Amino acid sequence: MSRSPLGKTLVIANPAAHSGAGEKGARFAEDFLRSYAAATKGFEVVRTSASGDAVGIAECAGAFDSVVALGGDGVIHEVVNGLMRVPEDARPKLGVIPMGSGNDFARTLGMKRNDAEGALAQLVRGHARSCEVGRVNGVHFMQTLSIGLDAAIALDTTKKRAEGTAQEGEELFVRSALRILSGTRSGYRVSAAFDGEPAAELSTVVFAVQVGPTYGGGFRICPDADPADGLLDVCYNVKLPGTPRILGLLGLARFGAHTGSSVVELRRIRHAELRFDDEPPCQVDGEELCGREFTVDVVPAALKVIFP
């Protein structure tokens, strides 16, 4: 085995992830790391029991060399927010064993999804790279901030997964989009200022800020987003299209082919100030965020993340 980047390792597992697959993954991780002593310099596996647990566990992980989040994007989001509370000089590396329905951060990293054995094999042979995280109103995100109809769709898919729907990934995202867009007539008025430029007045339907390329289970909303470039990628509409056009753009976005449309604009930023007339739907890595004003920043090289 080549030199493992894990060192002393804490695995934070959500046993309820992906209809109980998280618990199976946690047991496999325990057996694997116990059997292959060279993979770590000692390890612990801690299971969460409630939403928010992983934040506090990760915050207290400064004695470890790496923290591995086992579960869906929700537990990864919590682990990232906990790690960002650890002083930078003591902050462990981040690894992921993706056991969820969306797994968009895992797509960014190139990790095997819903395959604990495959993901662990990637981690022990992997390498660490410095990656940025986003921050909005003090909340960190490792993949996506979205505001508007796309956020309403994302929150709806999160709710449906929690209810145990049989749909996953792209199918679930599209079904939620059809249901929500069918009742939509207008966008959300916002004053948006990027990197100190004069504010633009928009009526936004889609406003996505990305660390990595995808969200919604693989939709390539910002197809060229690079988690190690020190910038956030933004995709937002500059015209207010009708529902049929929105649905068409949604289909194109599955493959990142929407970027040539005159309806949308893409750009890279370090900072944004957003002020909405009315409170819009907003989600951060699938978690709801309430408010009308949002301050968005990039935190460059915030975390060392283990890539395959």
Coordinates of C-alpha atoms in Angstrom, one line a residue:
M1 CA 0.0 0.0 0.0
S2 CA 1.3 3.5 -0.9
R3 CA 1.6 6.0 1.9
S4 CA -1.8 6.8 3.2
P5 CA -2.7 10.5 3.8
L6 CA -5.1 9.7 6.7
G7 CA -2.8 9.7 9.7
K8 CA -4.8 9.7 13.0
T9 CA -8.3 9.5 11.7
L10 CA -11.8 10.3 13.0
V11 CA -14.7 9.0 11.0
I12 CA -17.9 10.8 11.6
A13 CA -20.8 8.7 10.3
N14 CA -24.4 9.3 9.8
P15 CA -25.9 5.8 10.3
A16 CA -29.3 7.0 8.9
A17 CA -27.8 8.2 5.6
H18 CA -29.3 6.7 2.4
S19 CA -32.0 4.6 4.1
G20 CA -29.5 3.0 6.5
A21 CA -26.7 2.4 4.1
G22 CA -24.7 4.8 6.3
E23 CA -24.7 2.3 9.2
K24 CA -23.4 -0.5 6.9
G25 CA -20.7 1.9 5.6
A26 CA -19.7 2.7 9.2
R27 CA -19.4 -0.9 10.1
F28 CA -17.3 -1.6 7.0
A29 CA -15.1 1.4 7.8
E30 CA -14.4 0.0 11.3
D31 CA -13.6 -3.5 9.9
F32 CA -11.4 -2.1 7.1
L33 CA -9.4 0.3 9.2
R34 CA -9.0 -2.3 11.9
S35 CA -7.7 -4.8 9.4
Y36 CA -5.4 -2.5 7.5
A37 CA -3.4 -0.9 10.3
A38 CA -1.0 0.8 7.9
A39 CA -4.0 2.9 6.6
T40 CA -4.0 5.1 9.7
K41 CA -2.1 6.0 12.8
G42 CA -5.1 5.0 14.9
F43 CA -8.8 5.7 14.3
E44 CA -12.1 6.3 15.9
V45 CA -15.6 6.0 14.4
V46 CA -18.3 8.2 15.9
R47 CA -21.9 8.0 14.8
T48 CA -24.3 10.9 14.8
S49 CA -27.7 10.6 16.4
A50 CA -29.3 13.9 15.5
S51 CA -29.1 16.7 13.0
G52 CA -26.2 19.1 13.9
D53 CA -24.2 16.5 15.8
A54 CA -21.4 16.4 13.3
V55 CA -20.7 20.1 13.7
G56 CA -19.8 19.8 17.3
I57 CA -17.9 16.5 16.8
A58 CA -15.7 18.0 14.0
E59 CA -15.1 21.2 16.0
C60 CA -13.4 19.1 18.7
A61 CA -11.3 17.1 16.3
G62 CA -8.1 19.2 16.4
A63 CA -6.1 16.2 17.8
F64 CA -6.7 14.2 14.6
D65 CA -4.8 14.4 11.3
S66 CA -7.9 13.8 9.2
V67 CA -11.7 13.7 9.6
V68 CA -13.7 11.5 7.3
A69 CA -17.4 12.3 6.8
L70 CA -19.4 9.2 6.0
G71 CA -22.9 10.0 4.7
G72 CA -24.6 12.4 2.4
D73 CA -24.0 16.0 1.6
G74 CA -25.8 17.0 4.8
V75 CA -23.2 15.4 7.1
I76 CA -20.4 16.6 5.0
H77 CA -21.8 20.1 5.3
E78 CA -21.9 19.8 9.1
V79 CA -18.4 18.4 9.2
V80 CA -17.0 21.3 7.1
N81 CA -18.7 23.8 9.4
G82 CA -17.2 22.1 12.4
L83 CA -13.7 22.0 10.9
M84 CA -13.8 25.6 10.1
R85 CA -14.1 26.3 13.8
V86 CA -10.8 24.5 14.4
P87 CA -7.8 26.9 14.3
E88 CA -6.2 26.7 10.9
D89 CA -2.8 25.4 12.2
A90 CA -4.6 22.5 13.9
R91 CA -7.3 21.9 11.3
P92 CA -7.5 18.2 10.1
K93 CA -7.7 17.1 6.5
L94 CA -11.2 16.3 5.2
G95 CA -12.0 13.0 3.5
V96 CA -15.5 11.7 2.5
I97 CA -17.1 8.4 2.1
P98 CA -20.2 9.4 0.2
M99 CA -23.3 7.5 1.2
G100 CA -26.2 9.7 0.1
S101 CA -28.7 10.5 -2.7
G102 CA -27.2 13.7 -4.2
N103 CA -23.5 13.2 -3.5
D104 CA -22.6 16.4 -5.4
F105 CA -19.4 17.1 -3.4
A106 CA -18.3 13.5 -4.1
R107 CA -18.7 14.2 -7.8
T108 CA -16.5 17.2 -7.5
L109 CA -13.8 15.1 -5.8
G110 CA -14.2 12.1 -8.1
M111 CA -15.0 9.8 -5.2
K112 CA -16.9 6.5 -5.6
R113 CA -20.5 7.0 -4.5
N114 CA -22.5 4.7 -2.2
D115 CA -19.5 2.3 -2.3
A116 CA -17.8 2.4 1.1
E117 CA -15.2 -0.2 0.1
G118 CA -14.3 1.7 -3.1
A119 CA -14.2 5.1 -1.4
L120 CA -11.9 3.9 1.4
A121 CA -9.6 2.4 -1.2
Q122 CA -9.5 5.8 -2.8
L123 CA -8.8 7.6 0.5
V124 CA -5.9 5.4 1.6
R125 CA -4.2 5.9 -1.8
G126 CA -5.3 9.5 -2.2
H127 CA -3.6 12.9 -1.9
A128 CA -4.6 16.1 -0.2
R129 CA -5.2 19.4 -2.0
S130 CA -6.0 22.8 -0.6
C131 CA -9.6 23.8 -1.4
E132 CA -11.7 26.8 -0.8
V133 CA -15.1 26.9 0.9
G134 CA -17.8 29.4 0.5
R135 CA -19.3 31.4 3.4
V136 CA -22.7 33.1 3.5
N137 CA -23.9 35.0 6.6
G138 CA -21.4 33.1 8.6
V139 CA -22.4 29.6 7.4
H140 CA -19.8 27.7 5.4
F141 CA -20.6 25.6 2.3
M142 CA -18.5 23.2 0.4
Q143 CA -20.5 22.9 -2.7
T144 CA -23.6 25.0 -3.3
L145 CA -25.5 28.1 -2.2
S146 CA -28.6 28.7 -4.2
I147 CA -31.4 31.3 -4.0
G148 CA -34.7 31.4 -5.8
L149 CA -36.6 28.7 -7.6
D150 CA -33.6 26.4 -7.7
A151 CA -33.3 26.6 -4.0
A152 CA -37.0 25.8 -3.6
I153 CA -36.5 22.7 -5.8
A154 CA -33.4 21.7 -3.8
L155 CA -35.2 22.1 -0.5
D156 CA -38.1 20.1 -1.8
T157 CA -35.8 17.2 -2.9
T158 CA -34.3 17.2 0.6
K159 CA -37.7 17.0 2.1
K160 CA -38.7 14.2 -0.2
R161 CA -35.6 12.2 0.6
A162 CA -36.3 12.6 4.3
E163 CA -39.8 11.3 3.7
G164 CA -38.3 8.2 2.1
T165 CA -39.2 8.7 -1.5
A166 CA -38.0 6.0 -3.9
Q167 CA -36.8 8.6 -6.4
E168 CA -33.2 9.7 -6.3
G169 CA -30.7 12.1 -8.0
E170 CA -31.7 13.5 -11.3
E171 CA -35.2 11.9 -11.3
L172 CA -36.1 13.5 -8.0
F173 CA -34.7 16.9 -9.0
V174 CA -36.7 17.0 -12.3
R175 CA -39.9 15.9 -10.6
S176 CA -39.6 18.6 -8.0
A177 CA -38.7 21.2 -10.7
L178 CA -41.8 20.4 -12.7
R179 CA -44.1 20.6 -9.6
I180 CA -42.6 23.9 -8.4
L181 CA -42.2 25.7 -11.8
S182 CA -45.8 24.9 -12.7
G183 CA -46.9 27.3 -10.0
T184 CA -44.3 30.0 -10.7
R185 CA -45.1 33.3 -12.4
S186 CA -42.2 35.7 -11.5
G187 CA -38.7 35.9 -10.2
Y188 CA -37.3 37.4 -7.0
R189 CA -36.2 41.0 -7.1
V190 CA -32.6 41.5 -5.9
S191 CA -29.9 44.1 -5.8
A192 CA -26.7 42.1 -6.5
A193 CA -23.2 43.6 -6.1
F194 CA -20.1 41.6 -7.0
D195 CA -16.6 42.3 -5.9
G196 CA -17.2 46.0 -5.3
E197 CA -18.9 46.7 -8.6
P198 CA -22.1 48.8 -8.8
A199 CA -25.1 46.8 -7.9
A200 CA -27.2 45.2 -10.7
E201 CA -31.0 45.0 -10.3
L202 CA -32.2 41.6 -11.2
S203 CA -35.4 39.6 -11.2
T204 CA -33.8 36.3 -10.5
V205 CA -35.2 32.8 -11.1
V206 CA -31.9 31.0 -10.6
F207 CA -29.0 32.3 -8.5
A208 CA -26.4 29.6 -7.8
V209 CA -23.0 30.1 -6.2
Q210 CA -20.8 27.1 -6.6
V211 CA -17.5 25.7 -5.2
G212 CA -17.8 22.6 -7.4
P213 CA -19.6 22.1 -10.8
T214 CA -22.8 20.3 -9.8
Y215 CA -25.8 20.3 -7.6
G216 CA -29.2 18.6 -7.6
G217 CA -27.6 15.2 -8.1
G218 CA -25.3 15.9 -11.0
F219 CA -26.7 19.0 -12.8
R220 CA -23.6 20.9 -14.1
I221 CA -24.9 24.4 -13.2
C222 CA -21.3 25.9 -13.2
P223 CA -19.5 23.3 -15.3
D224 CA -16.1 24.9 -15.0
A225 CA -16.1 25.4 -11.3
D226 CA -12.8 24.4 -9.7
P227 CA -12.7 23.9 -5.9
A228 CA -9.0 24.8 -5.7
D229 CA -9.0 28.1 -7.7
G230 CA -9.8 30.4 -4.8
L231 CA -13.0 31.7 -6.5
L232 CA -16.7 31.0 -6.4
D233 CA -18.6 30.4 -9.6
V234 CA -22.0 32.0 -10.0
C235 CA -24.8 31.3 -12.5
Y236 CA -27.8 33.5 -12.6
N237 CA -30.5 34.6 -15.0
V238 CA -30.3 38.1 -16.6
K239 CA -33.7 37.7 -18.4
L240 CA -36.9 36.4 -17.0
P241 CA -37.8 33.4 -19.2
G242 CA -41.2 31.7 -19.3
T243 CA -41.7 28.3 -17.8
P244 CA -41.1 26.3 -21.0
R245 CA -37.8 28.1 -21.5
I246 CA -36.8 27.4 -17.9
L247 CA -37.6 23.7 -18.3
G248 CA -35.5 23.7 -21.4
L249 CA -32.6 25.3 -19.7
L250 CA -33.0 22.8 -16.8
G251 CA -32.6 20.0 -19.3
L252 CA -29.5 21.6 -20.8
A253 CA -28.0 22.2 -17.4
R254 CA -27.9 18.4 -16.8
F255 CA -24.9 18.4 -19.1
G256 CA -23.6 22.0 -18.6
A257 CA -25.0 23.0 -22.0
H258 CA -27.0 25.9 -20.8
T259 CA -24.0 28.2 -20.6
G260 CA -24.4 29.6 -24.1
S261 CA -28.0 30.9 -23.5
S262 CA -28.6 34.6 -23.5
V263 CA -30.9 34.1 -20.5
V264 CA -28.0 33.2 -18.1
E265 CA -24.7 34.7 -17.1
L266 CA -21.8 33.0 -15.4
R267 CA -18.9 34.6 -13.6
R268 CA -16.3 34.1 -10.9
I269 CA -16.3 36.1 -7.8
R270 CA -14.7 36.5 -4.4
H271 CA -17.5 38.5 -2.7
A272 CA -21.1 39.4 -3.3
E273 CA -23.7 41.4 -1.5
L274 CA -27.3 40.4 -2.2
R275 CA -30.4 42.3 -1.0
F276 CA -33.8 40.9 -1.9
D277 CA -37.1 42.8 -1.8
D278 CA -38.8 39.8 -0.3
E279 CA -37.4 36.7 1.5
P280 CA -36.6 34.1 -1.2
P281 CA -36.1 30.4 -0.8
C282 CA -32.4 29.8 0.0
Q283 CA -30.4 26.7 0.6
V284 CA -26.8 26.0 1.6
D285 CA -25.7 22.5 0.7
G286 CA -29.3 21.4 1.0
E287 CA -30.0 23.1 4.4
E288 CA -32.5 26.0 4.5
L289 CA -31.2 29.5 5.2
C290 CA -33.6 32.3 5.9
G291 CA -33.2 36.0 5.3
R292 CA -33.4 38.8 2.7
E293 CA -29.8 40.0 2.8
F294 CA -26.8 37.7 2.1
T295 CA -23.1 38.4 2.3
V296 CA -21.2 35.8 0.3
D297 CA -17.4 35.3 0.5
V298 CA -14.9 32.7 -0.6
V299 CA -12.4 31.4 1.9
P300 CA -9.4 30.4 -0.2
A301 CA -7.4 27.3 0.7
A302 CA -9.6 26.8 3.8
L303 CA -9.4 23.0 3.9
K304 CA -7.0 20.3 2.8
V305 CA -9.3 17.7 1.1
I306 CA -8.3 14.2 0.2
F307 CA -8.8 13.5 -3.5
P308 CA -8.5 10.0 -5.2

